[in-house]
Amino acid sequence: GTFKDRLLIDFDPHLLLEGIAICCYACRIQRAYIYIRGEYHHQARVLEKALAEAYERGVFGGKGLLDGAATATGAPWRVDCFVHRGAGAYICGEETALLESLEGKRGWPRNKPPFPAIEGLFAKPTIINNVETLCHLPSILEHGAEWFHRQGCESSIGGPPSYGTKLMGVSGHVNKPGVYEFDLGIPLRTLVEDYCGGMRSGKKFKAAIPGGVSMGILSTDQYEAELDFDIGRKYNVLGLGTACPTVFDEDTDMVAVCRNIVRFFTHESCGQCTPCREGSRWLYKLMLRIEAGDATTKDLDMALEIATSMGAMPGTTICGLADGTNWAVRTILNKFRSEFEARVKPAYVPVTVGAGA
């Protein structure tokens, strides 16, 4: 459900390149890589063309925008930028798996420490940012940090503030799916009803994934949830994630949603860590049984136990994929348990003593 970065590349690739140049100048970086997912063939061509134009204008290559920037020794500060295509693995969204892929290896997450800022790509200190973050830099540099802080909202529970605007790619059962830019803190109901044209076919809202399937799910009574960095602590989800809500209407089968999410995580697990590799497979088999009506109520408890154990012990997995599976399954099963119970058989048949004749 996350597609906002694709539109940034499609419609303004030079905004991304300008953000990269600013980051390189500020952090004294000499080499930048744009890692793009394997399915984005058109976007890769757009970036290659824009990058060639940036080199012609001297944005990269040690001229133009960076002309005059110097190291302590007074040498010209040359920055080179490259586009690198991945092969479509979801796990390469994890920063160290991305680095492994960039180095031409299998996209497996690395043990940390060392962290990328200390020892990253080719054992060099490395900064990793996503497309939207870098695209914010030109505007912040032009208007100032105070201007950025005037957008967004403060925390209502004493947490970090949610400053700035956010691109929100809305998909699912709404009349006008698409990418919208709003201040952080906009309520989900306002986003759906005032800007996305309301629920499709006049149906009622049932649930929403706030941003990426690993974030868990917002239930029907959480329609007013504010899309900011407090959302995890306030509404029992993992977090805001990519802030790209997937919205479900009243006719959605939440058992099928859960099964489909677990199928995705099972397929995308790199298999390096046992809790993720085995846990996701067990969960998928359980979800298939539940959906087919062949499970019992004990299987629901087993699914919760497996999901919880996948994220309950810090350090048992290298990356957060197992924890994402945990949050997705646990929140859907807990918030919509009645739908799961309607699909399973009772584990025990109650026995009563009949009355005497």
CSV table of N, CA and C in Angstrom, one decimal, residues 222-345:
chain,number,residue,atom,x,y,z
A,222,GLN,N,-11.6,3.3,16.1
A,222,GLN,CA,-10.4,4.1,16.1
A,222,GLN,C,-10.3,5.0,14.8
A,223,TYR,N,-11.5,5.2,14.2
A,223,TYR,CA,-11.6,6.0,13.0
A,223,TYR,C,-11.1,7.4,13.2
A,224,GLU,N,-11.2,7.9,14.4
A,224,GLU,CA,-10.7,9.3,14.6
A,224,GLU,C,-9.2,9.4,14.9
A,225,ALA,N,-8.5,8.3,14.8
A,225,ALA,CA,-7.1,8.3,15.1
A,225,ALA,C,-6.3,9.4,14.4
A,226,GLU,N,-5.5,10.1,15.1
A,226,GLU,CA,-4.6,11.2,14.5
A,226,GLU,C,-3.4,10.5,13.8
A,227,LEU,N,-3.1,10.9,12.6
A,227,LEU,CA,-2.0,10.3,11.9
A,227,LEU,C,-0.7,11.1,12.3
A,228,ASP,N,-0.1,10.7,13.4
A,228,ASP,CA,1.1,11.4,13.8
A,228,ASP,C,2.0,10.3,14.5
A,229,PHE,N,3.1,10.8,15.1
A,229,PHE,CA,4.0,9.8,15.7
A,229,PHE,C,3.5,9.3,17.1
A,230,ASP,N,2.4,9.8,17.6
A,230,ASP,CA,1.8,9.2,18.8
A,230,ASP,C,0.9,8.0,18.6
A,231,ILE,N,0.7,7.7,17.3
A,231,ILE,CA,-0.4,6.8,17.0
A,231,ILE,C,-0.1,5.4,17.6
A,232,GLY,N,1.1,5.0,17.7
A,232,GLY,CA,1.4,3.7,18.2
A,232,GLY,C,1.0,3.5,19.7
A,233,ARG,N,1.4,4.5,20.5
A,233,ARG,CA,1.1,4.4,21.9
A,233,ARG,C,-0.3,4.7,22.2
A,234,LYS,N,-1.0,5.4,21.4
A,234,LYS,CA,-2.4,5.8,21.7
A,234,LYS,C,-3.4,4.8,21.2
A,235,TYR,N,-3.1,4.1,20.1
A,235,TYR,CA,-4.1,3.2,19.5
A,235,TYR,C,-3.6,1.8,19.3
A,236,ASN,N,-2.6,1.4,20.0
A,236,ASN,CA,-2.1,0.0,20.0
A,236,ASN,C,-1.8,-0.6,18.6
A,237,VAL,N,-1.0,0.2,17.9
A,237,VAL,CA,-0.4,-0.3,16.7
A,237,VAL,C,1.1,-0.1,16.8
A,238,LEU,N,1.9,-0.6,15.9
A,238,LEU,CA,3.3,-0.5,15.9
A,238,LEU,C,3.8,0.9,15.8
A,239,GLY,N,3.1,1.7,14.9
A,239,GLY,CA,3.5,3.1,14.6
A,239,GLY,C,2.8,3.6,13.4
A,240,LEU,N,3.3,4.8,13.0
A,240,LEU,CA,2.7,5.4,11.8
A,240,LEU,C,3.3,4.8,10.5
A,241,GLY,N,4.5,4.3,10.6
A,241,GLY,CA,5.1,3.7,9.4
A,241,GLY,C,5.3,4.7,8.3
A,242,THR,N,4.8,4.3,7.1
A,242,THR,CA,5.0,5.1,5.9
A,242,THR,C,3.8,6.1,5.8
A,243,ALA,N,2.9,6.1,6.7
A,243,ALA,CA,1.7,7.0,6.7
A,243,ALA,C,0.9,6.8,5.4
A,244,CYS,N,0.8,5.6,4.9
A,244,CYS,CA,0.0,5.3,3.7
A,244,CYS,C,-1.1,4.4,4.1
A,245,PRO,N,-2.3,4.9,4.5
A,245,PRO,CA,-3.3,4.1,5.0
A,245,PRO,C,-4.0,3.2,3.9
A,246,THR,N,-4.3,2.0,4.3
A,246,THR,CA,-5.1,1.1,3.5
A,246,THR,C,-6.4,0.9,4.2
A,247,VAL,N,-7.5,1.4,3.6
A,247,VAL,CA,-8.8,1.5,4.3
A,247,VAL,C,-9.7,0.3,3.8
A,248,PHE,N,-10.4,-0.3,4.8
A,248,PHE,CA,-11.3,-1.4,4.6
A,248,PHE,C,-12.7,-1.0,4.9
A,249,ASP,N,-13.7,-1.5,4.1
A,249,ASP,CA,-15.1,-1.2,4.4
A,249,ASP,C,-15.7,-2.3,5.2
A,250,GLU,N,-17.0,-2.2,5.5
A,250,GLU,CA,-17.8,-3.1,6.4
A,250,GLU,C,-17.9,-4.5,5.8
A,251,ASP,N,-17.7,-4.7,4.5
A,251,ASP,CA,-17.8,-6.0,3.9
A,251,ASP,C,-16.5,-6.8,3.9
A,252,THR,N,-15.4,-6.2,4.4
A,252,THR,CA,-14.1,-6.9,4.4
A,252,THR,C,-14.0,-8.0,5.3
A,253,ASP,N,-13.5,-9.1,4.8
A,253,ASP,CA,-13.3,-10.3,5.6
A,253,ASP,C,-11.9,-10.2,6.3
A,254,MET,N,-11.9,-10.0,7.6
A,254,MET,CA,-10.6,-9.7,8.3
A,254,MET,C,-9.8,-11.0,8.4
A,255,VAL,N,-10.4,-12.1,8.4
A,255,VAL,CA,-9.6,-13.4,8.4
A,255,VAL,C,-8.8,-13.5,7.1
A,256,ALA,N,-9.4,-13.1,5.9
A,256,ALA,CA,-8.7,-13.1,4.7
A,256,ALA,C,-7.6,-12.1,4.6
A,257,VAL,N,-7.9,-10.9,5.2
A,257,VAL,CA,-6.8,-9.9,5.3
A,257,VAL,C,-5.6,-10.4,6.1
A,258,CYS,N,-5.9,-11.0,7.2
A,258,CYS,CA,-4.8,-11.5,8.1
A,258,CYS,C,-4.0,-12.6,7.3
A,259,ARG,N,-4.8,-13.5,6.7
A,259,ARG,CA,-4.1,-14.6,5.9
A,259,ARG,C,-3.2,-14.0,4.8
A,260,ASN,N,-3.7,-13.0,4.1
A,260,ASN,CA,-3.0,-12.4,3.0
A,260,ASN,C,-1.7,-11.7,3.5
A,261,ILE,N,-1.8,-11.1,4.7
A,261,ILE,CA,-0.6,-10.4,5.2
A,261,ILE,C,0.4,-11.4,5.6
A,262,VAL,N,0.0,-12.5,6.3
A,262,VAL,CA,0.9,-13.5,6.8
A,262,VAL,C,1.6,-14.2,5.5
A,263,ARG,N,0.8,-14.4,4.5
A,263,ARG,CA,1.4,-15.0,3.3
A,263,ARG,C,2.5,-14.1,2.7
A,264,PHE,N,2.2,-12.8,2.7
A,264,PHE,CA,3.3,-11.9,2.3
A,264,PHE,C,4.5,-12.0,3.1
A,265,PHE,N,4.4,-11.9,4.4
A,265,PHE,CA,5.6,-12.0,5.3
A,265,PHE,C,6.3,-13.3,5.2
A,266,THR,N,5.5,-14.4,5.0
A,266,THR,CA,6.2,-15.7,4.8
A,266,THR,C,7.0,-15.7,3.5
A,267,HIS,N,6.5,-15.2,2.5
A,267,HIS,CA,7.2,-15.1,1.2
A,267,HIS,C,8.4,-14.2,1.2
A,268,GLU,N,8.3,-13.1,2.0
A,268,GLU,CA,9.4,-12.1,2.0
A,268,GLU,C,10.4,-12.3,3.1
A,269,SER,N,10.2,-13.3,4.0
A,269,SER,CA,11.2,-13.5,5.0
A,269,SER,C,12.5,-14.0,4.3
A,270,CYS,N,13.7,-13.5,4.7
A,270,CYS,CA,14.9,-13.9,4.1
A,270,CYS,C,15.3,-15.3,4.6
A,271,GLY,N,14.8,-15.8,5.8
A,271,GLY,CA,15.0,-17.1,6.3
A,271,GLY,C,16.3,-17.1,7.2
A,272,GLN,N,16.9,-16.0,7.5
A,272,GLN,CA,18.1,-16.0,8.3
A,272,GLN,C,17.9,-16.3,9.7
A,273,CYS,N,16.7,-15.9,10.3
A,273,CYS,CA,16.4,-16.0,11.7
A,273,CYS,C,15.3,-17.0,11.9
A,274,THR,N,15.5,-17.9,12.9
A,274,THR,CA,14.5,-19.0,13.1
A,274,THR,C,13.1,-18.5,13.5
A,275,PRO,N,12.9,-17.5,14.4
A,275,PRO,CA,11.6,-17.1,14.8
A,275,PRO,C,10.8,-16.5,13.6
A,276,CYS,N,11.5,-15.8,12.7
A,276,CYS,CA,10.8,-15.3,11.5
A,276,CYS,C,10.5,-16.3,10.5
A,277,ARG,N,11.6,-17.1,10.2
A,277,ARG,CA,11.4,-18.2,9.1
A,277,ARG,C,10.4,-19.2,9.5
A,278,GLU,N,10.4,-19.7,10.7
A,278,GLU,CA,9.5,-20.8,11.1
A,278,GLU,C,8.2,-20.2,11.6
A,279,GLY,N,8.3,-19.1,12.3
A,279,GLY,CA,7.0,-18.6,12.9
A,279,GLY,C,6.1,-18.1,11.8
A,280,SER,N,6.6,-17.5,10.8
A,280,SER,CA,5.7,-17.0,9.7
A,280,SER,C,5.0,-18.2,9.0
A,281,ARG,N,5.8,-19.3,8.8
A,281,ARG,CA,5.2,-20.4,8.1
A,281,ARG,C,4.1,-21.1,9.0
A,282,TRP,N,4.4,-21.2,10.3
A,282,TRP,CA,3.4,-21.8,11.1
A,282,TRP,C,2.1,-20.9,11.1
A,283,LEU,N,2.3,-19.6,11.2
A,283,LEU,CA,1.1,-18.7,11.2
A,283,LEU,C,0.3,-18.9,9.9
A,284,TYR,N,1.0,-19.0,8.8
A,284,TYR,CA,0.3,-19.1,7.5
A,284,TYR,C,-0.5,-20.3,7.4
A,285,LYS,N,0.1,-21.5,7.9
A,285,LYS,CA,-0.7,-22.7,7.9
A,285,LYS,C,-1.9,-22.6,8.8
A,286,LEU,N,-1.7,-22.0,9.9
A,286,LEU,CA,-2.9,-21.8,10.9
A,286,LEU,C,-3.9,-20.9,10.2
A,287,MET,N,-3.5,-19.8,9.5
A,287,MET,CA,-4.5,-19.0,8.9
A,287,MET,C,-5.3,-19.7,7.8
A,288,LEU,N,-4.6,-20.5,7.1
A,288,LEU,CA,-5.3,-21.3,6.0
A,288,LEU,C,-6.3,-22.2,6.6
A,289,ARG,N,-6.0,-22.9,7.8
A,289,ARG,CA,-6.9,-23.7,8.4
A,289,ARG,C,-8.1,-23.0,9.0
A,290,ILE,N,-7.8,-21.8,9.6
A,290,ILE,CA,-8.9,-21.0,10.1
A,290,ILE,C,-9.8,-20.5,9.0
A,291,GLU,N,-9.3,-20.1,7.9
A,291,GLU,CA,-10.1,-19.6,6.8
A,291,GLU,C,-11.0,-20.7,6.2
A,292,ALA,N,-10.4,-21.9,6.2
A,292,ALA,CA,-11.1,-23.0,5.6
A,292,ALA,C,-12.2,-23.6,6.6
A,293,GLY,N,-12.2,-23.2,7.8
A,293,GLY,CA,-13.1,-23.7,8.8
A,293,GLY,C,-12.6,-25.0,9.4
A,294,ASP,N,-11.4,-25.3,9.3
A,294,ASP,CA,-10.8,-26.6,9.8
A,294,ASP,C,-10.1,-26.4,11.2
A,295,ALA,N,-10.1,-25.2,11.7
A,295,ALA,CA,-9.4,-25.0,13.0
A,295,ALA,C,-10.3,-25.0,14.2
A,296,THR,N,-9.7,-25.0,15.3
A,296,THR,CA,-10.5,-24.9,16.6
A,296,THR,C,-10.1,-23.6,17.3
A,297,THR,N,-10.9,-23.3,18.4
A,297,THR,CA,-10.6,-22.1,19.2
A,297,THR,C,-9.2,-22.2,19.8
A,298,LYS,N,-8.7,-23.4,20.0
A,298,LYS,CA,-7.3,-23.5,20.5
A,298,LYS,C,-6.3,-23.0,19.5
A,299,ASP,N,-6.6,-23.1,18.2
A,299,ASP,CA,-5.7,-22.6,17.2
A,299,ASP,C,-5.6,-21.1,17.2
A,300,LEU,N,-6.7,-20.4,17.6
A,300,LEU,CA,-6.6,-19.0,17.7
A,300,LEU,C,-5.6,-18.6,18.8
A,301,ASP,N,-5.7,-19.3,19.9
A,301,ASP,CA,-4.7,-19.0,21.0
A,301,ASP,C,-3.3,-19.3,20.5
A,302,MET,N,-3.2,-20.4,19.8
A,302,MET,CA,-1.8,-20.8,19.3
A,302,MET,C,-1.3,-19.7,18.4
A,303,ALA,N,-2.1,-19.2,17.5
A,303,ALA,CA,-1.7,-18.2,16.5
A,303,ALA,C,-1.2,-16.9,17.3
A,304,LEU,N,-2.0,-16.6,18.3
A,304,LEU,CA,-1.6,-15.4,19.1
A,304,LEU,C,-0.3,-15.7,19.9
A,305,GLU,N,-0.1,-16.9,20.4
A,305,GLU,CA,1.1,-17.2,21.1
A,305,GLU,C,2.3,-17.2,20.2
A,306,ILE,N,2.2,-17.7,19.0
A,306,ILE,CA,3.3,-17.7,18.0
A,306,ILE,C,3.6,-16.3,17.6
A,307,ALA,N,2.6,-15.5,17.3
A,307,ALA,CA,2.8,-14.1,16.8
A,307,ALA,C,3.5,-13.3,17.9
A,308,THR,N,3.0,-13.5,19.2
A,308,THR,CA,3.6,-12.7,20.3
A,308,THR,C,5.0,-13.1,20.5
A,309,SER,N,5.3,-14.4,20.4
A,309,SER,CA,6.7,-14.9,20.7
A,309,SER,C,7.7,-14.4,19.6
A,310,MET,N,7.2,-14.1,18.4
A,310,MET,CA,8.0,-13.6,17.3
A,310,MET,C,8.6,-12.2,17.6
A,311,GLY,N,7.9,-11.4,18.5
A,311,GLY,CA,8.4,-10.1,18.7
A,311,GLY,C,8.6,-9.8,20.2
A,312,ALA,N,8.4,-10.8,21.1
A,312,ALA,CA,8.5,-10.6,22.5
A,312,ALA,C,9.9,-10.5,23.1
A,313,MET,N,10.8,-11.2,22.4
A,313,MET,CA,12.2,-11.2,22.9
A,313,MET,C,13.2,-10.4,22.1
A,314,PRO,N,13.5,-9.2,22.5
A,314,PRO,CA,14.5,-8.4,21.7
A,314,PRO,C,15.8,-9.1,21.5
A,315,GLY,N,16.3,-9.0,20.3
A,315,GLY,CA,17.6,-9.6,20.0
A,315,GLY,C,17.5,-11.0,19.4
A,316,THR,N,16.3,-11.6,19.4
A,316,THR,CA,16.2,-13.0,18.8
A,316,THR,C,16.2,-13.0,17.3
A,317,THR,N,15.9,-11.8,16.7
A,317,THR,CA,16.0,-11.7,15.2
A,317,THR,C,16.8,-10.5,14.9
A,318,ILE,N,17.4,-10.5,13.7
A,318,ILE,CA,18.3,-9.4,13.3
A,318,ILE,C,17.6,-8.2,12.9
A,319,CYS,N,16.4,-8.3,12.2
A,319,CYS,CA,15.7,-7.1,11.8
A,319,CYS,C,14.3,-7.1,12.3
A,320,GLY,N,13.4,-6.2,11.9
A,320,GLY,CA,12.1,-6.1,12.5
A,320,GLY,C,11.0,-6.8,11.7
A,321,LEU,N,11.3,-7.6,10.7
A,321,LEU,CA,10.3,-8.3,10.0
A,321,LEU,C,9.4,-9.2,10.8
A,322,ALA,N,10.0,-9.9,11.7
A,322,ALA,CA,9.3,-10.8,12.6
A,322,ALA,C,8.3,-10.0,13.5
A,323,ASP,N,8.8,-8.9,14.0
A,323,ASP,CA,8.0,-8.0,14.9
A,323,ASP,C,6.8,-7.4,14.1
A,324,GLY,N,7.1,-7.1,12.8
A,324,GLY,CA,6.0,-6.7,12.0
A,324,GLY,C,4.9,-7.7,11.8
A,325,THR,N,5.3,-9.0,11.6
A,325,THR,CA,4.3,-10.1,11.5
A,325,THR,C,3.5,-10.2,12.8
A,326,ASN,N,4.2,-10.1,13.9
A,326,ASN,CA,3.6,-10.1,15.3
A,326,ASN,C,2.5,-9.1,15.4
A,327,TRP,N,2.9,-7.8,15.1
A,327,TRP,CA,1.9,-6.7,15.3
A,327,TRP,C,0.7,-6.9,14.3
A,328,ALA,N,0.9,-7.3,13.1
A,328,ALA,CA,-0.1,-7.5,12.1
A,328,ALA,C,-1.1,-8.5,12.6
A,329,VAL,N,-0.6,-9.7,13.0
A,329,VAL,CA,-1.5,-10.8,13.4
A,329,VAL,C,-2.2,-10.5,14.7
A,330,ARG,N,-1.4,-10.0,15.6
A,330,ARG,CA,-1.9,-9.8,17.0
A,330,ARG,C,-3.0,-8.8,17.0
A,331,THR,N,-2.8,-7.6,16.3
A,331,THR,CA,-3.8,-6.6,16.4
A,331,THR,C,-5.1,-7.0,15.6
A,332,ILE,N,-5.0,-7.7,14.5
A,332,ILE,CA,-6.1,-8.1,13.7
A,332,ILE,C,-6.9,-9.1,14.5
A,333,LEU,N,-6.2,-10.1,15.1
A,333,LEU,CA,-6.9,-11.2,15.8
A,333,LEU,C,-7.6,-10.6,17.1
A,334,ASN,N,-6.9,-9.7,17.8
A,334,ASN,CA,-7.5,-9.2,19.0
A,334,ASN,C,-8.6,-8.3,18.8
A,335,LYS,N,-8.5,-7.4,17.7
A,335,LYS,CA,-9.5,-6.4,17.5
A,335,LYS,C,-10.7,-6.9,16.7
A,336,PHE,N,-10.6,-8.1,16.0
A,336,PHE,CA,-11.7,-8.6,15.3
A,336,PHE,C,-11.8,-10.1,15.6
A,337,ARG,N,-11.6,-10.5,16.8
A,337,ARG,CA,-11.6,-11.9,17.2
A,337,ARG,C,-12.9,-12.6,16.9
A,338,SER,N,-14.1,-11.9,17.0
A,338,SER,CA,-15.3,-12.5,16.7
A,338,SER,C,-15.4,-13.1,15.3
A,339,GLU,N,-14.8,-12.5,14.4
A,339,GLU,CA,-14.8,-13.0,13.0
A,339,GLU,C,-14.0,-14.3,12.9
A,340,PHE,N,-12.9,-14.4,13.7
A,340,PHE,CA,-12.1,-15.6,13.7
A,340,PHE,C,-12.9,-16.7,14.4
A,341,GLU,N,-13.5,-16.4,15.5
A,341,GLU,CA,-14.2,-17.4,16.3
A,341,GLU,C,-15.4,-18.0,15.5
A,342,ALA,N,-16.0,-17.1,14.6
A,342,ALA,CA,-17.1,-17.6,13.8
A,342,ALA,C,-16.6,-18.6,12.7
A,343,ARG,N,-15.4,-18.7,12.5
A,343,ARG,CA,-14.8,-19.6,11.4
A,343,ARG,C,-14.3,-20.9,12.0
A,344,VAL,N,-14.2,-21.0,13.3
A,344,VAL,CA,-13.5,-22.2,13.9
A,344,VAL,C,-14.5,-23.0,14.7
A,345,LYS,N,-14.1,-24.3,15.0
A,345,LYS,CA,-14.9,-25.2,15.8
A,345,LYS,C,-14.5,-25.0,17.3
